[in-house]
């Protein structure tokens, strides 16, 4: 009994006995000898048959009305939603007889609606229809509340992906939402049926007790109780048996299990499919056919440009981005920088607040004076960190889901899906269910699914971060091969240097909801100009202002001279290296520059952590940068240790710089966090760039 307090056992046992003992004692009272004649009496047969019929019809009514009601309550936002939800609880807490009276006041002869119905010759009270209505009245909340709770805790990411694959809302409901909520739907339906079957108070008040018409089994038991108690007990036994049969039927081993999260499939082993070899050529990478095109058919349509502008003042986001046709743009940035907001704006998902303008090719999907195109019609593919495969569909059907949603007949979509699976090295997984896949396999299937609709723009959000190194590299090479075979305009959000190096043509860095850096991948990785870009590329980057620039071939040191020198430029092509001084959060930084720098302009100083030496005392001598710092932490970095520190200056911010030292050097230094140290780097090791 792991973690269970002992005291809980006694009340738990008493609770169970409270339910089981009365039923057991009822069984002991049954006279087995007279059971059969009693049960086959016309009254009992009629009552049982009527109960089953009305309860089934009432349950169908509950499902037909209750599922949409739960959906509206859980997903729509309208004023008074909480009040409606609370009102729906009423039948659960009201005595059923009050429910019966309420129905009478509505549908009785002099009731609000009953009078009108009477005029057209429809009479509801004291009919079999009244039994059904009374049962549905008390049973509906069981289904609605069960489903509403499940819907509210359900992850809508599956619906979002289905929408980007082209599924219309009804298809999303029937093929994604309801299958995922099958356990809740079954529980709610069973509860509603059981409640309808046992309904008594509302029925007798609203429908009366006419044998064969409104006298259901609970009523029959109640009426027999005074005249023939043995018959009442025998009939009660029937009700118990029927109720037990329903519960067993609904909650037996075949009861749908709580949905596993597809995409959080089994932890990764190495991918079982062929892993591309080290040559990195297309020939070794599944994903490209011999003809050099993917089965996605993307080769047939030329890539198109993407233009997006997102302004959400409430989130502090204001981003504009132009992506030429076929370009892969890596979107980097710290948490909360606006990466997801940007991707959601392109896909048409999530919060719709703010000004969003999106144009893909010549299609304006969102913008001022344009009605916003829903995600299903955007021709945008989504590939996220979780594979989000639909657990009730086979791998093939998951890949075929998009084409079928867009109107391809299933018979054609399935072979196409199998061809795509083969392209991504997952042909052998075609018949499996998502829960039978490893994370890496699931992600390969997700890639095939995303490409299956041949989207104009691919949105990729940290696609490999949940995979182990081998599986991530495999999936990365698949995307790279698909991109080479048929270039597709792509936004790739990632925190992984390998994703950027292998997939991206261009890097955009976001900070605080703004683009702070934008350039070709090689340029940003080699010479970042934003704080995040610097951290990402693994170099120290200090932002500052130019206080002096000096032509290393001349001897102009003053700011005024520097500005003049910059404007005219150094004479002679070979001598274009200038000494520059920046004022930064760590004090003045001396470096060299090949850029044209104006005095007082913003600039960055870059230097590698391995160029930094660490001392306990201020160094003297040669022209070096010496920063007074406070040690914040030490972490492993390959065979070295990376030592982090903040500036030891009044009013210094949280900005950190790093030094890479050997473990022996760190041991010799013997420094611990919060200690004051000196970070020293030669001016020749510091590159200054304009921002
Ligand atoms: N549903 C929301 N309602 C209000 N503000 C939000 C919501 N989602 C995000 N934000 C805010 O919008 C800004 C941008 O968030 P966004 O999720 O786009 O950042 P991100 O770069 O994707 O971050 P992460 O790397 O953590 O996913 C943040 O300031 C965040 O707090």
XYZ file of C-alpha atoms and ligand atoms in Angstrom:
722
model
C 0.000 0.000 0.000
C 2.447 2.578 -1.251
C 1.861 5.960 0.349
C -1.661 5.082 1.491
C -2.365 6.194 5.070
C -3.537 3.255 7.179
C -6.475 5.135 8.594
C -8.030 5.334 5.098
C -8.664 1.592 5.007
C -11.480 1.526 7.603
C -13.671 4.272 6.097
C -12.975 2.826 2.634
C -14.223 -0.585 3.748
C -17.290 0.948 5.434
C -18.051 2.905 2.258
C -17.876 -0.241 0.140
C -20.088 -2.115 2.615
C -22.634 0.677 2.533
C -23.167 -0.058 -1.147
C -22.627 -3.796 -1.274
C -24.404 -4.989 1.901
C -27.936 -3.801 1.061
C -27.699 -5.342 -2.412
C -26.345 -8.588 -0.939
C -29.106 -8.737 1.647
C -31.644 -8.182 -1.145
C -30.249 -11.237 -2.870
C -30.643 -13.335 0.283
C -34.345 -12.525 0.312
C -34.993 -13.826 -3.188
C -37.145 -16.971 -3.257
C -35.469 -18.845 -6.082
C -38.398 -21.295 -6.447
C -40.967 -18.631 -7.275
C -38.555 -16.473 -9.237
C -39.331 -17.683 -12.731
C -43.153 -17.396 -12.580
C -42.827 -13.958 -11.035
C -40.444 -12.721 -13.663
C -42.495 -14.072 -16.543
C -45.743 -12.555 -15.336
C -47.267 -10.135 -17.882
C -46.836 -7.154 -15.517
C -43.148 -7.831 -14.955
C -42.439 -8.564 -18.628
C -44.218 -5.396 -19.758
C -42.420 -3.298 -17.164
C -38.979 -4.681 -18.027
C -39.518 -4.326 -21.754
C -40.853 -0.784 -21.338
C -37.952 0.167 -19.064
C -35.359 -1.086 -21.533
C -37.004 0.586 -24.529
C -37.515 3.944 -22.846
C -34.084 3.943 -21.253
C -32.457 3.208 -24.621
C -34.428 5.990 -26.339
C -33.716 8.409 -23.472
C -30.006 7.561 -23.680
C -29.956 8.153 -27.439
C -31.650 11.494 -26.787
C -29.005 12.289 -24.172
C -26.166 11.480 -26.591
C -27.685 13.389 -29.507
C -28.325 16.488 -27.412
C -25.709 16.051 -24.717
C -22.578 15.715 -26.892
C -23.161 19.030 -28.705
C -24.177 20.620 -25.395
C -20.949 19.488 -23.728
C -18.963 20.711 -26.737
C -20.541 24.143 -26.615
C -20.031 24.374 -22.861
C -16.399 23.328 -23.092
C -15.298 25.067 -26.277
C -17.540 28.044 -27.018
C -17.194 31.222 -25.060
C -20.422 33.102 -24.477
C -21.771 35.206 -21.643
C -23.454 33.160 -18.928
C -21.608 29.927 -19.715
C -20.950 29.241 -16.042
C -24.590 29.853 -15.199
C -25.702 27.366 -17.853
C -23.222 24.820 -16.528
C -24.547 25.324 -12.987
C -28.167 25.053 -14.131
C -27.399 21.741 -15.789
C -26.414 20.397 -12.405
C -29.933 20.981 -11.089
C -31.437 17.620 -12.065
C -28.590 15.957 -10.157
C -29.454 17.670 -6.909
C -33.206 18.194 -7.197
C -35.499 15.435 -5.927
C -36.721 13.705 -9.118
C -40.314 14.320 -8.114
C -39.610 18.047 -8.403
C -38.221 17.369 -11.864
C -41.472 15.596 -12.733
C -43.472 18.570 -11.473
C -41.274 20.940 -13.502
C -41.946 18.902 -16.641
C -45.678 18.994 -15.882
C -45.666 22.763 -15.500
C -44.007 22.997 -18.925
C -45.767 20.249 -20.883
C -48.931 19.614 -18.876
C -52.305 20.715 -20.251
C -52.054 24.137 -18.702
C -48.276 24.283 -18.998
C -46.234 26.844 -20.871
C -45.824 24.656 -23.946
C -48.381 22.003 -23.141
C -51.290 24.353 -23.919
C -49.893 25.058 -27.374
C -49.218 21.379 -28.041
C -52.739 20.506 -26.919
C -54.110 22.832 -29.627
C -52.317 20.862 -32.335
C -53.454 17.611 -30.785
C -50.191 16.582 -29.103
C -50.375 15.420 -25.503
C -47.189 14.474 -23.737
C -47.900 13.810 -20.019
C -48.871 10.253 -19.062
C -47.575 8.782 -22.311
C -44.529 6.670 -23.083
C -42.938 9.825 -24.502
C -43.334 11.386 -21.067
C -41.394 8.465 -19.576
C -38.585 9.093 -22.046
C -38.560 12.818 -21.327
C -38.534 12.263 -17.559
C -35.654 9.816 -17.909
C -33.708 12.113 -20.236
C -34.282 15.053 -17.872
C -32.548 13.299 -14.984
C -29.957 11.438 -17.082
C -28.691 14.197 -19.390
C -26.464 15.946 -16.812
C -24.526 12.715 -16.196
C -23.437 12.590 -19.814
C -22.913 16.309 -20.276
C -20.852 16.815 -17.145
C -18.693 13.741 -17.764
C -17.951 14.838 -21.317
C -17.579 18.516 -20.473
C -14.927 17.695 -17.854
C -13.059 15.438 -20.285
C -13.226 18.039 -23.054
C -11.884 20.767 -20.832
C -8.879 18.713 -19.807
C -8.346 17.391 -23.355
C -5.264 18.633 -25.204
C -6.510 20.554 -28.247
C -3.158 20.225 -30.024
C -4.557 17.181 -31.851
C -7.453 19.235 -33.198
C -5.041 21.983 -34.254
C -2.908 19.555 -36.246
C -5.994 18.015 -37.847
C -7.145 21.491 -38.864
C -3.802 22.282 -40.496
C -4.152 18.992 -42.384
C -7.330 20.329 -43.935
C -10.005 18.692 -41.764
C -13.278 20.587 -41.439
C -14.741 21.077 -37.937
C -17.212 18.179 -38.202
C -14.482 15.816 -39.365
C -12.235 17.029 -36.552
C -15.046 16.329 -34.076
C -15.865 12.877 -35.424
C -12.342 11.677 -36.281
C -10.234 13.373 -33.630
C -12.108 14.718 -30.624
C -14.714 12.040 -30.007
C -12.380 9.058 -30.545
C -9.909 10.628 -28.119
C -12.704 11.081 -25.613
C -14.220 7.636 -26.171
C -13.699 6.539 -22.544
C -15.487 9.618 -21.230
C -18.229 9.250 -23.825
C -18.765 5.611 -22.892
C -18.778 6.394 -19.156
C -21.185 9.268 -19.622
C -23.482 7.174 -21.810
C -23.461 4.255 -19.368
C -24.172 6.544 -16.458
C -27.004 8.175 -18.382
C -28.487 4.795 -19.327
C -28.227 3.492 -15.776
C -29.822 6.642 -14.417
C -32.626 6.445 -16.991
C -33.248 2.788 -16.194
C -33.555 3.449 -12.494
C -35.585 6.647 -12.824
C -38.697 6.696 -10.625
C -39.785 10.039 -9.074
C -39.968 12.197 -12.203
C -41.585 9.358 -14.156
C -44.415 8.683 -11.720
C -45.124 12.413 -11.396
C -45.015 13.267 -15.083
C -46.020 9.974 -16.729
C -48.038 8.075 -14.091
C -48.159 4.279 -13.899
C -50.121 2.787 -16.790
C -49.180 -0.825 -17.383
C -47.449 -1.302 -20.714
C -47.471 2.462 -21.370
C -45.682 4.254 -18.541
C -45.228 1.673 -15.809
C -41.501 1.041 -15.910
C -39.709 -1.519 -13.780
C -38.941 0.829 -10.856
C -42.614 1.806 -10.759
C -43.699 -1.846 -10.956
C -41.386 -2.670 -8.026
C -42.779 0.206 -6.010
C -46.388 -0.788 -6.667
C -45.752 -4.486 -6.010
C -44.074 -3.603 -2.719
C -47.347 -3.135 -0.876
C -49.279 -6.021 -2.485
C -46.574 -8.664 -3.031
C -43.215 -7.952 -1.343
C -41.650 -11.174 -2.743
C -42.463 -10.073 -6.272
C -40.947 -6.650 -5.531
C -37.733 -8.309 -4.349
C -37.618 -10.578 -7.394
C -38.108 -7.635 -9.758
C -35.454 -5.674 -7.887
C -33.105 -8.557 -8.574
C -33.827 -8.161 -12.282
C -32.940 -4.476 -12.083
C -29.715 -5.292 -10.216
C -28.766 -7.929 -12.804
C -29.507 -5.603 -15.728
C -27.523 -2.770 -14.091
C -24.585 -5.093 -13.395
C -24.665 -6.375 -16.970
C -24.478 -2.805 -18.270
C -21.609 -1.916 -15.978
C -19.657 -5.040 -16.923
C -20.385 -4.499 -20.619
C -19.218 -0.921 -20.444
C -16.251 -1.229 -18.099
C -15.001 -4.696 -19.014
C -11.537 -5.379 -20.399
C -12.724 -4.036 -23.742
C -13.428 -0.645 -22.178
C -11.309 1.940 -24.048
C -8.263 2.797 -22.003
C -7.441 6.310 -20.922
C -5.891 7.804 -24.028
C -2.135 7.599 -24.113
C -0.526 10.656 -25.515
C 0.572 9.815 -29.008
C 3.801 11.681 -29.485
C 4.796 10.824 -25.944
C 5.231 7.330 -27.281
C 7.643 4.912 -25.723
C 10.937 6.490 -24.818
C 13.263 6.342 -27.717
C 15.429 3.462 -28.559
C 17.620 3.919 -31.564
C 15.463 4.200 -34.654
C 14.714 0.766 -35.970
C 14.551 1.886 -39.578
C 17.596 2.447 -41.710
C 19.695 5.236 -40.288
C 21.364 7.358 -42.891
C 25.060 6.853 -43.183
C 27.636 9.490 -42.532
C 28.050 10.692 -46.068
C 25.050 12.971 -45.834
C 24.210 12.436 -49.489
C 20.644 12.020 -50.637
C 21.366 8.521 -51.810
C 21.721 7.362 -48.211
C 18.700 9.170 -46.880
C 15.218 7.739 -47.024
C 12.940 10.552 -47.993
C 14.191 10.939 -51.486
C 13.316 8.594 -54.280
C 15.674 7.665 -57.042
C 14.119 10.355 -59.192
C 15.077 12.941 -56.633
C 11.547 13.907 -55.699
C 9.623 13.075 -52.566
C 6.420 11.114 -52.698
C 4.783 14.237 -51.340
C 4.610 15.383 -54.883
C 5.940 18.722 -53.819
C 8.269 18.636 -56.765
C 5.353 19.536 -59.002
C 4.555 22.904 -57.428
C 7.037 25.724 -57.186
C 7.713 27.072 -53.688
C 6.032 30.331 -52.727
C 7.127 33.231 -50.515
C 5.678 33.989 -47.089
C 5.112 37.448 -45.709
C 3.939 37.737 -42.129
C 3.407 40.594 -39.745
C 2.201 39.956 -36.195
C 1.435 42.744 -33.778
C -0.051 41.666 -30.457
C 0.388 44.563 -28.001
C -1.031 42.454 -25.156
C 1.914 40.080 -25.546
C 4.495 42.710 -26.398
C 4.960 41.106 -29.817
C 5.652 43.054 -33.020
C 7.302 40.910 -35.678
C 7.575 41.317 -39.443
C 9.147 38.673 -41.582
C 9.569 38.130 -45.312
C 10.605 34.638 -46.328
C 11.543 34.122 -49.991
C 10.143 31.041 -51.727
C 11.768 27.819 -50.577
C 13.890 29.357 -47.822
C 14.231 27.696 -44.410
C 14.320 30.303 -41.664
C 15.392 29.250 -38.184
C 13.552 31.308 -35.571
C 15.552 31.550 -32.372
C 14.962 33.355 -29.117
C 14.658 32.969 -25.378
C 11.444 31.836 -23.682
C 8.603 34.264 -24.257
C 10.338 35.921 -27.222
C 7.319 35.387 -29.482
C 8.314 32.312 -31.520
C 5.086 30.376 -30.910
C 3.002 33.496 -31.437
C 4.646 33.910 -34.858
C 4.047 30.288 -35.886
C 0.462 30.317 -34.639
C -0.226 33.490 -36.599
C 0.942 31.839 -39.824
C -1.085 28.688 -39.121
C -4.156 30.644 -38.000
C -4.190 28.836 -34.662
C -4.441 30.017 -31.076
C -5.467 33.390 -29.784
C -6.710 35.603 -32.629
C -6.122 38.912 -30.828
C -3.868 41.591 -32.307
C -3.115 42.620 -35.878
C -2.002 39.759 -38.039
C -1.265 39.914 -41.743
C -0.225 36.751 -43.554
C 0.353 36.295 -47.269
C 1.500 33.016 -48.763
C 2.325 33.284 -52.441
C -0.468 35.456 -53.820
C -3.000 34.298 -51.238
C -3.786 36.847 -48.524
C -4.793 34.694 -45.546
C -5.146 37.380 -42.913
C -4.890 41.112 -42.836
C -6.755 44.351 -42.560
C -10.055 44.244 -44.430
C -9.550 40.545 -45.234
C -11.638 37.814 -43.692
C -9.241 35.457 -41.945
C -8.717 32.125 -43.672
C -9.254 29.182 -41.286
C -6.240 26.890 -40.667
C -7.711 24.092 -42.801
C -7.548 26.248 -45.953
C -4.098 27.760 -45.425
C -2.006 24.954 -46.943
C 0.310 25.137 -43.977
C 1.918 22.040 -42.449
C 2.655 21.772 -38.741
C 5.348 19.626 -37.190
C 5.726 19.991 -33.452
C 7.771 18.602 -30.597
C 5.144 15.908 -30.039
C 4.192 13.748 -33.000
C 0.479 14.060 -32.094
C -0.529 10.989 -34.090
C -4.168 9.984 -33.704
C -4.085 6.934 -31.471
C -7.154 5.230 -32.885
C -5.806 5.267 -36.442
C -3.095 3.117 -37.958
C 0.136 4.760 -39.081
C -1.050 4.601 -42.707
C -4.374 6.208 -41.860
C -2.603 8.911 -39.879
C -0.576 9.836 -42.955
C -3.644 9.523 -45.205
C -5.669 11.737 -42.850
C -4.639 14.990 -44.553
C -5.238 13.934 -48.171
C -8.591 12.352 -47.212
C -9.571 15.540 -45.361
C -8.800 17.469 -48.537
C -11.030 15.257 -50.629
C -8.746 12.469 -51.912
C -10.678 9.171 -51.880
C -9.442 6.836 -49.151
C -8.616 4.146 -51.698
C -6.147 6.505 -53.377
C -4.891 8.183 -50.212
C -3.747 4.980 -48.509
C -1.303 3.782 -51.202
C -0.013 7.355 -51.411
C 0.476 7.358 -47.626
C 2.322 4.050 -47.812
C 4.625 5.474 -50.498
C 5.366 8.460 -48.280
C 6.031 6.180 -45.321
C 8.438 4.273 -47.461
C 10.158 7.553 -48.376
C 10.770 8.316 -44.697
C 11.978 4.774 -43.985
C 8.830 3.819 -42.114
C 7.169 1.409 -44.545
C 7.437 -1.390 -41.989
C 5.395 0.628 -39.505
C 2.418 1.152 -41.820
C 0.055 -1.218 -40.016
C 0.990 -0.237 -36.484
C -0.880 1.969 -34.067
C 0.828 5.071 -32.653
C 1.271 3.518 -29.192
C 3.383 0.799 -30.819
C 5.991 3.306 -32.037
C 9.070 4.766 -30.419
C 9.316 8.542 -30.220
C 11.696 8.641 -33.204
C 9.454 6.416 -35.307
C 6.421 8.509 -34.390
C 8.233 11.653 -35.445
C 9.134 10.107 -38.807
C 5.466 9.295 -39.336
C 4.598 12.855 -38.316
C 7.020 14.154 -40.965
C 5.327 11.987 -43.592
C 1.929 13.218 -42.400
C 2.993 16.866 -42.564
C 4.348 16.435 -46.100
C 1.349 14.405 -47.281
C -0.763 17.488 -47.906
C 2.068 19.171 -49.819
C 1.847 22.376 -47.772
C 3.047 25.697 -49.175
C 4.630 26.568 -45.843
C 5.993 24.171 -43.262
C 5.964 25.293 -39.639
C 8.301 23.303 -37.450
C 8.373 23.821 -33.697
C 11.280 22.124 -31.906
C 10.631 18.885 -33.764
C 13.498 16.828 -32.411
C 13.858 18.077 -28.859
C 12.082 15.049 -27.381
C 14.197 12.536 -29.326
C 17.510 10.963 -28.487
C 20.572 12.011 -30.481
C 20.376 9.216 -33.087
C 16.656 9.526 -33.730
C 16.889 13.313 -33.881
C 19.662 13.177 -36.458
C 17.713 10.677 -38.517
C 14.606 12.863 -38.529
C 16.703 15.950 -39.269
C 18.278 14.305 -42.306
C 14.842 13.283 -43.535
C 13.689 16.872 -43.488
C 16.922 18.013 -45.075
C 16.525 15.485 -47.888
C 12.897 16.432 -48.460
C 13.904 20.083 -48.570
C 16.663 19.415 -51.090
C 14.354 17.392 -53.300
C 11.584 19.969 -53.226
C 12.393 23.253 -51.478
C 9.546 24.443 -49.299
C 9.199 27.737 -47.472
C 9.774 26.821 -43.836
C 9.843 28.432 -40.394
C 11.811 26.342 -37.942
C 11.666 27.182 -34.239
C 14.491 25.508 -32.413
C 16.972 25.712 -29.574
C 19.332 23.244 -31.227
C 22.500 24.350 -33.011
C 22.418 21.208 -35.197
C 18.936 22.023 -36.506
C 20.123 25.460 -37.474
C 23.400 24.326 -38.981
C 21.855 21.501 -40.998
C 18.486 22.873 -42.009
C 18.398 26.658 -41.977
C 19.362 29.028 -44.803
C 18.765 32.029 -42.615
C 18.485 32.792 -38.899
C 16.094 35.229 -37.283
C 16.576 35.962 -33.584
C 13.629 37.244 -31.560
C 13.956 38.950 -28.205
C 11.091 40.529 -26.286
C 8.722 40.108 -29.205
C 10.986 41.849 -31.747
C 13.402 40.727 -34.458
C 16.821 41.650 -33.089
C 18.938 39.803 -35.616
C 18.357 38.491 -39.111
C 20.993 37.098 -41.407
C 22.377 34.114 -43.302
C 22.978 31.109 -41.033
C 26.755 31.041 -41.452
C 27.016 34.761 -40.747
C 24.842 34.642 -37.602
C 26.631 31.612 -36.205
C 30.088 33.042 -36.907
C 29.404 36.665 -36.127
C 26.213 36.996 -34.035
C 25.049 40.485 -33.174
C 22.372 39.825 -30.552
C 22.816 38.601 -27.006
C 20.778 35.467 -27.683
C 22.534 34.884 -30.999
C 25.852 35.034 -29.149
C 24.749 32.565 -26.496
C 23.333 30.300 -29.171
C 26.550 30.335 -31.190
C 28.539 29.668 -28.011
C 30.516 32.923 -28.005
C 30.664 35.752 -25.494
C 28.839 38.748 -26.847
C 28.844 42.144 -25.162
C 26.604 44.877 -26.473
C 27.941 48.413 -26.148
C 28.589 51.786 -27.719
C 31.637 52.807 -29.712
C 33.849 55.177 -27.751
C 36.887 55.061 -29.994
C 38.001 53.613 -33.306
C 41.576 53.743 -34.454
C 43.134 52.719 -37.722
C 45.791 50.252 -36.684
C 47.995 51.546 -39.461
C 47.653 55.147 -38.355
C 47.511 56.641 -34.888
C 44.185 58.348 -34.450
C 42.733 57.597 -31.048
C 40.171 60.256 -30.264
C 36.506 59.772 -30.903
C 36.389 62.641 -33.360
C 39.353 61.263 -35.215
C 37.773 57.861 -35.137
C 34.558 59.100 -36.712
C 36.543 60.930 -39.354
C 38.650 57.849 -39.923
C 35.560 55.719 -40.308
C 33.999 57.949 -42.850
C 37.060 58.157 -45.021
C 38.129 54.582 -44.308
C 41.672 53.371 -43.967
C 43.851 53.778 -46.960
C 45.115 50.638 -48.681
C 43.111 47.425 -48.856
C 45.470 45.316 -46.777
C 45.252 47.458 -43.653
C 41.486 47.392 -43.073
C 41.670 46.239 -39.496
C 40.797 48.873 -36.939
C 41.132 48.924 -33.218
C 37.832 49.729 -31.516
C 36.812 50.452 -27.956
C 33.289 49.826 -26.720
C 31.751 50.758 -23.431
C 29.739 47.791 -22.161
C 28.161 46.401 -18.999
C 31.553 44.846 -18.205
C 33.441 48.116 -18.684
C 35.487 49.192 -21.720
C 36.249 46.426 -24.197
C 39.149 46.666 -26.666
C 38.941 44.726 -29.879
C 39.487 44.861 -33.613
C 36.981 45.517 -36.339
C 36.644 45.393 -40.091
C 33.258 47.103 -39.956
C 32.611 50.746 -40.565
C 31.816 52.098 -37.121
C 30.521 55.495 -36.144
C 31.364 57.021 -32.784
C 28.605 56.357 -30.247
C 26.999 53.745 -32.545
C 25.719 50.496 -31.068
C 28.092 47.609 -31.613
C 28.905 44.172 -30.221
C 32.154 42.664 -29.033
C 32.573 38.909 -29.627
C 35.139 36.591 -28.080
C 35.349 32.858 -27.595
C 35.116 31.448 -24.055
C 38.316 29.541 -24.742
C 40.168 32.857 -25.290
C 39.406 33.959 -21.739
C 41.917 33.444 -18.915
C 40.810 33.629 -15.299
C 42.815 35.177 -12.460
C 42.281 35.948 -8.809
C 44.178 39.269 -9.043
C 44.059 42.077 -11.604
C 46.649 41.453 -14.294
C 49.126 44.094 -15.425
C 51.102 44.559 -18.596
C 50.133 44.000 -22.226
C 47.078 45.590 -23.932
C 44.452 43.227 -22.653
C 40.851 43.393 -21.513
C 40.462 42.681 -17.814
C 36.918 42.354 -16.503
C 36.158 42.336 -12.780
C 33.564 39.605 -12.393
C 31.670 37.530 -9.839
C 31.590 33.786 -10.457
C 28.036 32.453 -10.931
C 28.571 28.811 -11.872
C 30.711 26.104 -13.429
C 29.384 23.466 -15.831
C 30.906 20.705 -17.953
C 31.550 21.647 -21.564
C 33.014 18.770 -23.546
C 36.429 17.943 -22.050
C 36.597 21.429 -20.491
C 34.707 23.276 -17.772
C 32.736 26.408 -18.606
C 32.990 29.079 -15.932
C 30.178 31.685 -15.918
C 30.355 35.119 -14.344
C 28.523 38.447 -14.125
C 30.165 41.883 -14.071
C 31.406 43.045 -10.682
C 30.373 46.637 -11.277
C 27.767 48.774 -9.523
C 24.391 48.396 -11.247
C 25.546 45.460 -13.434
C 22.743 43.385 -14.946
C 22.295 39.614 -15.194
C 24.336 39.407 -18.427
C 26.970 36.663 -18.152
C 30.198 35.846 -19.930
C 31.996 32.509 -19.980
C 35.519 31.191 -19.845
C 36.463 27.646 -20.865
C 39.165 26.182 -18.619
C 40.675 22.763 -18.191
C 39.530 20.905 -15.058
C 43.108 21.215 -13.747
C 43.015 24.998 -14.181
C 39.685 25.211 -12.359
C 41.063 23.055 -9.533
C 44.149 25.251 -9.299
C 41.986 28.374 -9.228
C 39.888 26.823 -6.471
C 37.112 29.383 -7.001
C 33.539 28.916 -5.835
C 30.355 30.753 -6.897
C 29.993 34.344 -5.613
C 33.779 34.778 -5.532
C 35.349 37.823 -7.191
C 37.670 37.073 -10.103
C 39.221 38.646 -13.198
C 38.370 37.484 -16.718
C 41.136 38.475 -19.115
C 41.083 38.366 -22.917
C 43.530 39.821 -25.440
C 42.217 42.654 -27.608
C 43.315 40.690 -30.673
C 40.848 37.926 -29.682
C 37.883 40.333 -29.552
C 35.977 41.056 -32.761
C 33.851 44.184 -32.810
C 30.866 44.310 -35.185
C 28.236 46.918 -35.783
C 24.669 45.986 -34.785
N -2.242 32.701 -24.262
C -1.522 33.796 -23.950
N -2.110 34.867 -23.407
C -1.418 35.977 -23.133
N -0.105 36.100 -23.347
C 0.541 35.062 -23.859
C -0.129 33.844 -24.193
N 0.776 32.986 -24.705
C 1.957 33.619 -24.680
N 1.811 34.868 -24.180
C 2.860 35.875 -24.024
O 3.276 36.255 -25.323
C 4.679 36.436 -25.375
C 5.272 35.548 -26.451
O 5.038 34.185 -26.072
P 5.396 32.971 -27.017
O 4.724 31.771 -26.461
O 5.096 33.341 -28.419
O 6.959 32.895 -26.808
P 7.966 31.748 -27.273
O 9.126 32.448 -27.866
O 7.271 30.760 -28.133
O 8.359 31.125 -25.887
P 8.782 29.598 -25.540
O 10.155 29.387 -26.101
O 8.782 29.616 -24.064
O 7.746 28.710 -26.128
C 5.197 36.139 -23.967
O 5.368 37.355 -23.303
C 4.096 35.330 -23.335
O 4.061 35.555 -21.953
